[in-house]
mmCIF file of C-alpha atoms and ligand atoms in Angstrom:
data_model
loop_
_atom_site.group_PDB
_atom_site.id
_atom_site.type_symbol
_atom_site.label_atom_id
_atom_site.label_comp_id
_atom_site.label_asym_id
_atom_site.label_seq_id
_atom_site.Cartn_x
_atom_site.Cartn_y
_atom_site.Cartn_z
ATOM 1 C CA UNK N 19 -23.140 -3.920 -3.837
ATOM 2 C CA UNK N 20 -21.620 -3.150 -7.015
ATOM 3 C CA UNK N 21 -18.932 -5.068 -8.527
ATOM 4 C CA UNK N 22 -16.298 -2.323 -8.181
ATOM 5 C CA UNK N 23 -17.242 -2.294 -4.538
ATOM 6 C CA UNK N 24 -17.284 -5.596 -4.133
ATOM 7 C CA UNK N 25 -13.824 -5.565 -5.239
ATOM 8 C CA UNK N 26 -12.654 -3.066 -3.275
ATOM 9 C CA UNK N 27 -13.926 -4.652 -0.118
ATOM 10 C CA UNK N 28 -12.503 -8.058 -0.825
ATOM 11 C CA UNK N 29 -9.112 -6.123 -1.238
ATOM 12 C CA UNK N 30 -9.363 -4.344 1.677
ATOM 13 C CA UNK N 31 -9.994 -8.040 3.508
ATOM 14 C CA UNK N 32 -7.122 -9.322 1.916
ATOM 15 C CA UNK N 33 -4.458 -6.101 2.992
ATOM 16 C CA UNK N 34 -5.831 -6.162 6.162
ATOM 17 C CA UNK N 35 -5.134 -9.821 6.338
ATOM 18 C CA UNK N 36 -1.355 -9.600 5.077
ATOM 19 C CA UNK N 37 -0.867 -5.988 7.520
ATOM 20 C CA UNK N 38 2.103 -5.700 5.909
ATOM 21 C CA UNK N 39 2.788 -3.753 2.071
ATOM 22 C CA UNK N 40 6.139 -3.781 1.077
ATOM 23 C CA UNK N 41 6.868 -0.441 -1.013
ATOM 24 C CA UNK N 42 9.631 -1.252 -3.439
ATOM 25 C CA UNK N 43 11.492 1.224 -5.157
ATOM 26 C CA UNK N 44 12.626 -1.250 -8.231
ATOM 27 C CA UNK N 45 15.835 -0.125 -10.238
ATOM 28 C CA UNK N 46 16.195 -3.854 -11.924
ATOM 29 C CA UNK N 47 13.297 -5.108 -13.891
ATOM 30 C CA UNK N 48 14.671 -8.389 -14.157
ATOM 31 C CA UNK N 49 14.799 -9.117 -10.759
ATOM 32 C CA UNK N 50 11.020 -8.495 -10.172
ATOM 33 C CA UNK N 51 9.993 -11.815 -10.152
ATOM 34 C CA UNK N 52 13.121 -13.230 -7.552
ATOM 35 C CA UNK N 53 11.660 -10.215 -5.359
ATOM 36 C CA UNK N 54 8.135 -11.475 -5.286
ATOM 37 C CA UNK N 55 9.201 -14.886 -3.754
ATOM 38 C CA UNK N 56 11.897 -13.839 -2.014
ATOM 39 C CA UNK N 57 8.638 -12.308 0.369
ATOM 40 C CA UNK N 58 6.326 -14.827 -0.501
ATOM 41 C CA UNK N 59 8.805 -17.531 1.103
ATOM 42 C CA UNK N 60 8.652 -14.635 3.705
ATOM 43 C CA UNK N 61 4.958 -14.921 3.798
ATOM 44 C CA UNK N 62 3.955 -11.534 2.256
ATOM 45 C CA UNK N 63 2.045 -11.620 -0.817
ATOM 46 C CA UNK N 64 1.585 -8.293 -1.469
ATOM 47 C CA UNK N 65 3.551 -5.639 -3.527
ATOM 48 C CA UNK N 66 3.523 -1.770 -3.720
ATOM 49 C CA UNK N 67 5.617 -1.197 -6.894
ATOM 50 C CA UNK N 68 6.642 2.299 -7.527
ATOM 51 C CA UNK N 69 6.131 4.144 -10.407
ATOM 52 C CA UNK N 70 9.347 5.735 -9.496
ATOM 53 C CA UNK N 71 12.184 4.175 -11.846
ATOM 54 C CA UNK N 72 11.824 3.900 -15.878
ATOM 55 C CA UNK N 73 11.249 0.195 -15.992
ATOM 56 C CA UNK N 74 8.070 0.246 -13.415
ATOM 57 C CA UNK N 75 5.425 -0.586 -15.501
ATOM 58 C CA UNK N 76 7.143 -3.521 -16.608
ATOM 59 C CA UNK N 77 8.204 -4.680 -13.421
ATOM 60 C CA UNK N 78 4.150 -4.374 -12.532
ATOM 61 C CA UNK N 79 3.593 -6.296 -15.882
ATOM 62 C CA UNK N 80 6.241 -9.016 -14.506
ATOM 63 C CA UNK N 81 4.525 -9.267 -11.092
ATOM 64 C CA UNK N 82 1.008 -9.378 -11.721
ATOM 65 C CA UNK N 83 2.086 -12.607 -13.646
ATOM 66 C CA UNK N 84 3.704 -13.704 -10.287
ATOM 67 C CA UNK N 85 0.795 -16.651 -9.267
ATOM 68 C CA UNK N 86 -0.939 -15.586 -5.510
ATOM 69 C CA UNK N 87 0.422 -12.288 -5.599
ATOM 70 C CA UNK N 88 -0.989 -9.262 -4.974
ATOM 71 C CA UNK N 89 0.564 -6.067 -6.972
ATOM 72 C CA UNK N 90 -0.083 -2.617 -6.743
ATOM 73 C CA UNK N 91 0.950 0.725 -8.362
ATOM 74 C CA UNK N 92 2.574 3.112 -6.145
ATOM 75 C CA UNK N 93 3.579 6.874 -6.265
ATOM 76 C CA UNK N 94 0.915 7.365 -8.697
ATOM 77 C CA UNK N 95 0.541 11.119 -9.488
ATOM 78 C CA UNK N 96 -1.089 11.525 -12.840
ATOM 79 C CA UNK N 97 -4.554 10.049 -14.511
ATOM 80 C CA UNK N 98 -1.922 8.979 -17.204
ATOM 81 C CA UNK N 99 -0.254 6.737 -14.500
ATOM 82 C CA UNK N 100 -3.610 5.645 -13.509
ATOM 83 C CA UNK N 101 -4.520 4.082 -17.060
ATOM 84 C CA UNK N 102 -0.330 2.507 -17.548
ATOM 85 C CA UNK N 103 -0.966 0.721 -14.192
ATOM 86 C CA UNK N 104 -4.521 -0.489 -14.539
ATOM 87 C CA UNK N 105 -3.157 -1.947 -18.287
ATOM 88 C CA UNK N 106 0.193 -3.334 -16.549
ATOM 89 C CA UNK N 107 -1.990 -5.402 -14.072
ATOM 90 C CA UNK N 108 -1.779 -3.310 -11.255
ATOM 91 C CA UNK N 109 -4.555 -4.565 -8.564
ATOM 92 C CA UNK N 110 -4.817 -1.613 -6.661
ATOM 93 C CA UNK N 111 -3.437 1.986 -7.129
ATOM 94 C CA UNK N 112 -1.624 4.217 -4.005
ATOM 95 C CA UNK N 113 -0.887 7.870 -4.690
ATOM 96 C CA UNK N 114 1.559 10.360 -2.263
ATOM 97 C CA UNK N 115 -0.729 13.017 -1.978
ATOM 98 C CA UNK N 116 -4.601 13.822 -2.554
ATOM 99 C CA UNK N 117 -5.610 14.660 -6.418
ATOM 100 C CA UNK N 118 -9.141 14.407 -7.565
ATOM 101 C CA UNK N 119 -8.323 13.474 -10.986
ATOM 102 C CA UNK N 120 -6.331 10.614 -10.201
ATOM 103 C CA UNK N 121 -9.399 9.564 -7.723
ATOM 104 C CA UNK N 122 -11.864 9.872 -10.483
ATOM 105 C CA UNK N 123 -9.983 8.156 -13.386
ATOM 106 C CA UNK N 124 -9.014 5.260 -11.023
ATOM 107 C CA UNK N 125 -12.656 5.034 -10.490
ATOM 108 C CA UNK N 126 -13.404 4.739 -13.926
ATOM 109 C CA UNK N 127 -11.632 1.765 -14.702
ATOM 110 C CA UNK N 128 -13.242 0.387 -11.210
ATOM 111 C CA UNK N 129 -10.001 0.491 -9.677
ATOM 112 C CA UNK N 130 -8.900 0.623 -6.015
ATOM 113 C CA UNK N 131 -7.272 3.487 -4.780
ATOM 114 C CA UNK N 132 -5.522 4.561 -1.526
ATOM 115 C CA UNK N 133 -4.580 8.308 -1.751
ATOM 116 C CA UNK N 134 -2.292 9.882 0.498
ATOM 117 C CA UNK N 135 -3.496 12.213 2.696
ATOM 118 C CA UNK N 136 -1.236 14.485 5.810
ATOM 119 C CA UNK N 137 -4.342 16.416 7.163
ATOM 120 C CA UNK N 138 -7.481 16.253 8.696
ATOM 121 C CA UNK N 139 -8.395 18.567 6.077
ATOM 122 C CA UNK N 140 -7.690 16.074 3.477
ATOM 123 C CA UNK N 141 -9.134 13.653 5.590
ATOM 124 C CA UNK N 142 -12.295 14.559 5.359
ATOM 125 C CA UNK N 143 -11.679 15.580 1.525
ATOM 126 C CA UNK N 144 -11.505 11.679 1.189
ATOM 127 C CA UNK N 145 -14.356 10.963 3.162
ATOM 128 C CA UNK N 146 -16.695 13.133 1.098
ATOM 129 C CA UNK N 147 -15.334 11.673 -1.946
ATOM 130 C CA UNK N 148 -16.755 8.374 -0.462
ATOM 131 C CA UNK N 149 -13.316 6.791 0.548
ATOM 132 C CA UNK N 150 -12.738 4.401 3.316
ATOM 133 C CA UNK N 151 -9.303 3.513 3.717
ATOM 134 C CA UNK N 152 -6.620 6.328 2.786
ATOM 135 C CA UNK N 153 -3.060 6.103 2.588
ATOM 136 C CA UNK N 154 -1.145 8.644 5.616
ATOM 137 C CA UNK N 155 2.029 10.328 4.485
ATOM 138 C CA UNK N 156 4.583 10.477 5.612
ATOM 139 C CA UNK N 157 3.423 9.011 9.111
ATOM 140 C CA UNK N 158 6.500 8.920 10.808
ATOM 141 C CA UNK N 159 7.102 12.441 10.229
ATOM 142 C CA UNK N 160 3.243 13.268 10.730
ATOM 143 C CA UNK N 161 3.489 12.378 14.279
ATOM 144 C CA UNK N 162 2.798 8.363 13.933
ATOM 145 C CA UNK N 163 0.786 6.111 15.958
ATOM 146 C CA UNK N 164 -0.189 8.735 17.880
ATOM 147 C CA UNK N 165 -1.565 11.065 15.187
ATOM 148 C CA UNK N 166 -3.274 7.873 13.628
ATOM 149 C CA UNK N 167 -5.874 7.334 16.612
ATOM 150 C CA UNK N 168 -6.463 11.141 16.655
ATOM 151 C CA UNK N 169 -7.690 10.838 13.433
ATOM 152 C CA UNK N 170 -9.307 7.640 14.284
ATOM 153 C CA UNK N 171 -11.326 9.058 16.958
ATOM 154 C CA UNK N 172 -12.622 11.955 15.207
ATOM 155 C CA UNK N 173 -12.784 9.750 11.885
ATOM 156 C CA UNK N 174 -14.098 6.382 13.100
ATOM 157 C CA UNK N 175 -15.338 4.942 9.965
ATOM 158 C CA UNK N 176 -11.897 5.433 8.077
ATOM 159 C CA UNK N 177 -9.488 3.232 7.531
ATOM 160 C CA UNK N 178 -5.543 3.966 6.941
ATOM 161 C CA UNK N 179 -2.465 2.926 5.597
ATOM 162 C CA UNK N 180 0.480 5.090 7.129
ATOM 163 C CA UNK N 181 3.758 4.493 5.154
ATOM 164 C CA UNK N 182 6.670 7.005 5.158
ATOM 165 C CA UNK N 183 9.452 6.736 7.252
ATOM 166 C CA UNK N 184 8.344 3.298 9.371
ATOM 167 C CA UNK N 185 11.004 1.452 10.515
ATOM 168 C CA UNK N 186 11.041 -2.653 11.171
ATOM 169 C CA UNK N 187 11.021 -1.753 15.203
ATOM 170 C CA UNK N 188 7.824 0.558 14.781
ATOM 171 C CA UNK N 189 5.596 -2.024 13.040
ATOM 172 C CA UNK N 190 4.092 -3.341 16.018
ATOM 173 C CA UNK N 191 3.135 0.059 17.210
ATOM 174 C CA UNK N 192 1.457 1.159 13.916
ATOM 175 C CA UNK N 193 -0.476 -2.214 13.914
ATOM 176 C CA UNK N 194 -1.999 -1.831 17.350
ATOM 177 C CA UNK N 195 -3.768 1.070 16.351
ATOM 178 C CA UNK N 196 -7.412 -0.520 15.702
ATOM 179 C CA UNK N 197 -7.981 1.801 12.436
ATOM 180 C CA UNK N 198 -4.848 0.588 10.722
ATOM 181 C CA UNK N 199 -5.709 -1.464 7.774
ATOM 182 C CA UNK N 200 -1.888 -2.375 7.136
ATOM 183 C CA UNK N 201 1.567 -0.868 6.959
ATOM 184 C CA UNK N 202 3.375 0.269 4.140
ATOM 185 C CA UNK N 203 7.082 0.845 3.780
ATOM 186 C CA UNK N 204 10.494 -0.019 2.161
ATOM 187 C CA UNK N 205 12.279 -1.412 5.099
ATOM 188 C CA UNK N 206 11.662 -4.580 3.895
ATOM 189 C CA UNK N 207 13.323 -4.307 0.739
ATOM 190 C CA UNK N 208 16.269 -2.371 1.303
ATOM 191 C CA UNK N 209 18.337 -0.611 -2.117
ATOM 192 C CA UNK N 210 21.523 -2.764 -1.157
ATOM 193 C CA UNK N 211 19.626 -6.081 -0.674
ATOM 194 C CA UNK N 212 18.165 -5.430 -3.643
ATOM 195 C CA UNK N 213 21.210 -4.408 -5.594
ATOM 196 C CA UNK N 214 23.374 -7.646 -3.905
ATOM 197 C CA UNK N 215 20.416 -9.932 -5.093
ATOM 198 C CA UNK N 216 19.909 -11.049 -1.140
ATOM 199 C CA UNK N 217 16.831 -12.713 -1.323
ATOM 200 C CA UNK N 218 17.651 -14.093 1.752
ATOM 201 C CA UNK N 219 17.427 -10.933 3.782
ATOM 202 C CA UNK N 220 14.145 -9.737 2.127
ATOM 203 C CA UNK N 221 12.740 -12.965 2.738
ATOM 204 C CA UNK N 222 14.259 -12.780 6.487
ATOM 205 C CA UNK N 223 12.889 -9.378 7.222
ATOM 206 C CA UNK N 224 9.517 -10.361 5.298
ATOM 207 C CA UNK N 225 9.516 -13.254 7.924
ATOM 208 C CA UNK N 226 9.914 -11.398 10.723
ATOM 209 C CA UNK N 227 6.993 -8.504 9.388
ATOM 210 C CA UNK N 228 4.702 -11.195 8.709
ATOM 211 C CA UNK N 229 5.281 -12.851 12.242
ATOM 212 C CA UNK N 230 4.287 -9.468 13.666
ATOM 213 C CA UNK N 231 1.429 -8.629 11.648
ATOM 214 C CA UNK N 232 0.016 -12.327 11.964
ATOM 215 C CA UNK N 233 0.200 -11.722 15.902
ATOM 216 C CA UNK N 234 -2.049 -8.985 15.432
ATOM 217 C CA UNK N 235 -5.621 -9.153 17.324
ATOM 218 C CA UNK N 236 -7.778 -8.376 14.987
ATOM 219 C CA UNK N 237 -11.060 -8.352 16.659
ATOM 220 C CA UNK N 238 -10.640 -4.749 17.573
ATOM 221 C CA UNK N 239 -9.979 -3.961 13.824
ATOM 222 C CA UNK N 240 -12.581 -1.697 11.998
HETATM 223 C C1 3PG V 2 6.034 5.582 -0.027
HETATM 224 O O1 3PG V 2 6.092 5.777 -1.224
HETATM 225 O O2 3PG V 2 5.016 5.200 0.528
HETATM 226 C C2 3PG V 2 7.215 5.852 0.806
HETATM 227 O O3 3PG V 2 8.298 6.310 0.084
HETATM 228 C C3 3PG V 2 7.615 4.682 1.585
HETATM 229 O O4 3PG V 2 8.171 5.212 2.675
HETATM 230 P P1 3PG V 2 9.533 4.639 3.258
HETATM 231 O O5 3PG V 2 10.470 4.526 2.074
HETATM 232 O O6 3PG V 2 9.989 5.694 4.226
HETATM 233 O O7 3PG V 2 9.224 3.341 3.899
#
């Protein structure tokens, strides 16, 4: 195996392991680092940050200094992205929607990636491109759970990550599905919680995620 995939599989161990990626829309920089252990105390070590606000890459640059967390790049959408994430620190990459050249520079720099894909169409784009584990968005609106082990059955060897539209109450659901590497979503890190600096809250609802996706029986897993 070669190092990149080597990589890539011991990341895909530890996301399976956590179930649970918070997807944080950051407006603050300077709150990155409260954010991180406000879910670690939670017990979530792992961090989607989206390259959605101007201060992103520094808020990955203040994370990936965060000690036993894991931080990703989300909402990547161009190869430029790709190479300000991979020098910010970013662990992993996740993109919206399916683009080649973001798949093939992230490759280059031996980086993880999770595209986005709606359709079995792009389903099987990613599976040809030698992918395992794809992001699916936006699930809820794609149909959820249910959609998830249609794909499953006709796609057995993939593995996904549906984010979009997942609320706290449909975790459990989403987890049960044996194809479901982990879930991805903002609930956990609300704009007002994060604007009112309660840590509390995140940590509360990162609690309650974690105690869900540590019940999970994994045995069935792929
Ligand atoms: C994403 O980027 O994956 C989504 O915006 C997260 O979806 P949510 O905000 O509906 O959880």
């Amino acid at each position: 195996m070669s190092a990149a995939a080597q990589m890539e599989a011991e990341l895909t161990r530890t996301l399976q392991a956590c179930g649970v990626i918070p997807v944080v829309v950051l407006e603050d920089v300077s709150v990155a680092v409260d954010l991180a252990h406000a879910l670690q105390r939670g017990g979530l070590a792992t961090i989607e940050l989206t390259l959605r606000t101007p201060d992103a890459e520094q808020a990955i640059r203040n994370l990936a200094a965060v000690p036993d967390l894991l931080v990703g790049a989300g909402t990547v959408t161009t190869v430029d992205q790709v190479d300000l994430a991979v020098a910010a620190g970013a662990r992993f990459l996740v993109t919206p929607g399916w683009s080649d050249q973001v798949v093939e520079r992230s490759r280059q720099h031996g980086m993880p990636i999770y595209p986005g894909i709606a359709t079995a169409t792009e389903l099987q784009h990613a599976l040809e491109s030698g992918l395992r584990a794809v992001k699916v968005f936006p699930a809820s609106a794609l149909g959820g759970p249910a959609t998830l082990r249609a794909y499953a059955s006709t796609y057995p060897d993939m593995r996904f990550i549906p984010t979009g539209g997942i609320s706290e109450a449909e975790l459990v659901d989403y987890l049960a599905v044996p194809s479901v590497l982990a879930v991805g979503g903002s609930w956990l890190t609300p704009a007002d919680a994060l604007a009112s600096h309660d840590w509390a809250a995140i940590t509360a609802a990162a609690s309650r995620a974690a105690a869900v996706a540590g019940a999970r029986d994994l045995k069935d897993a792929r």
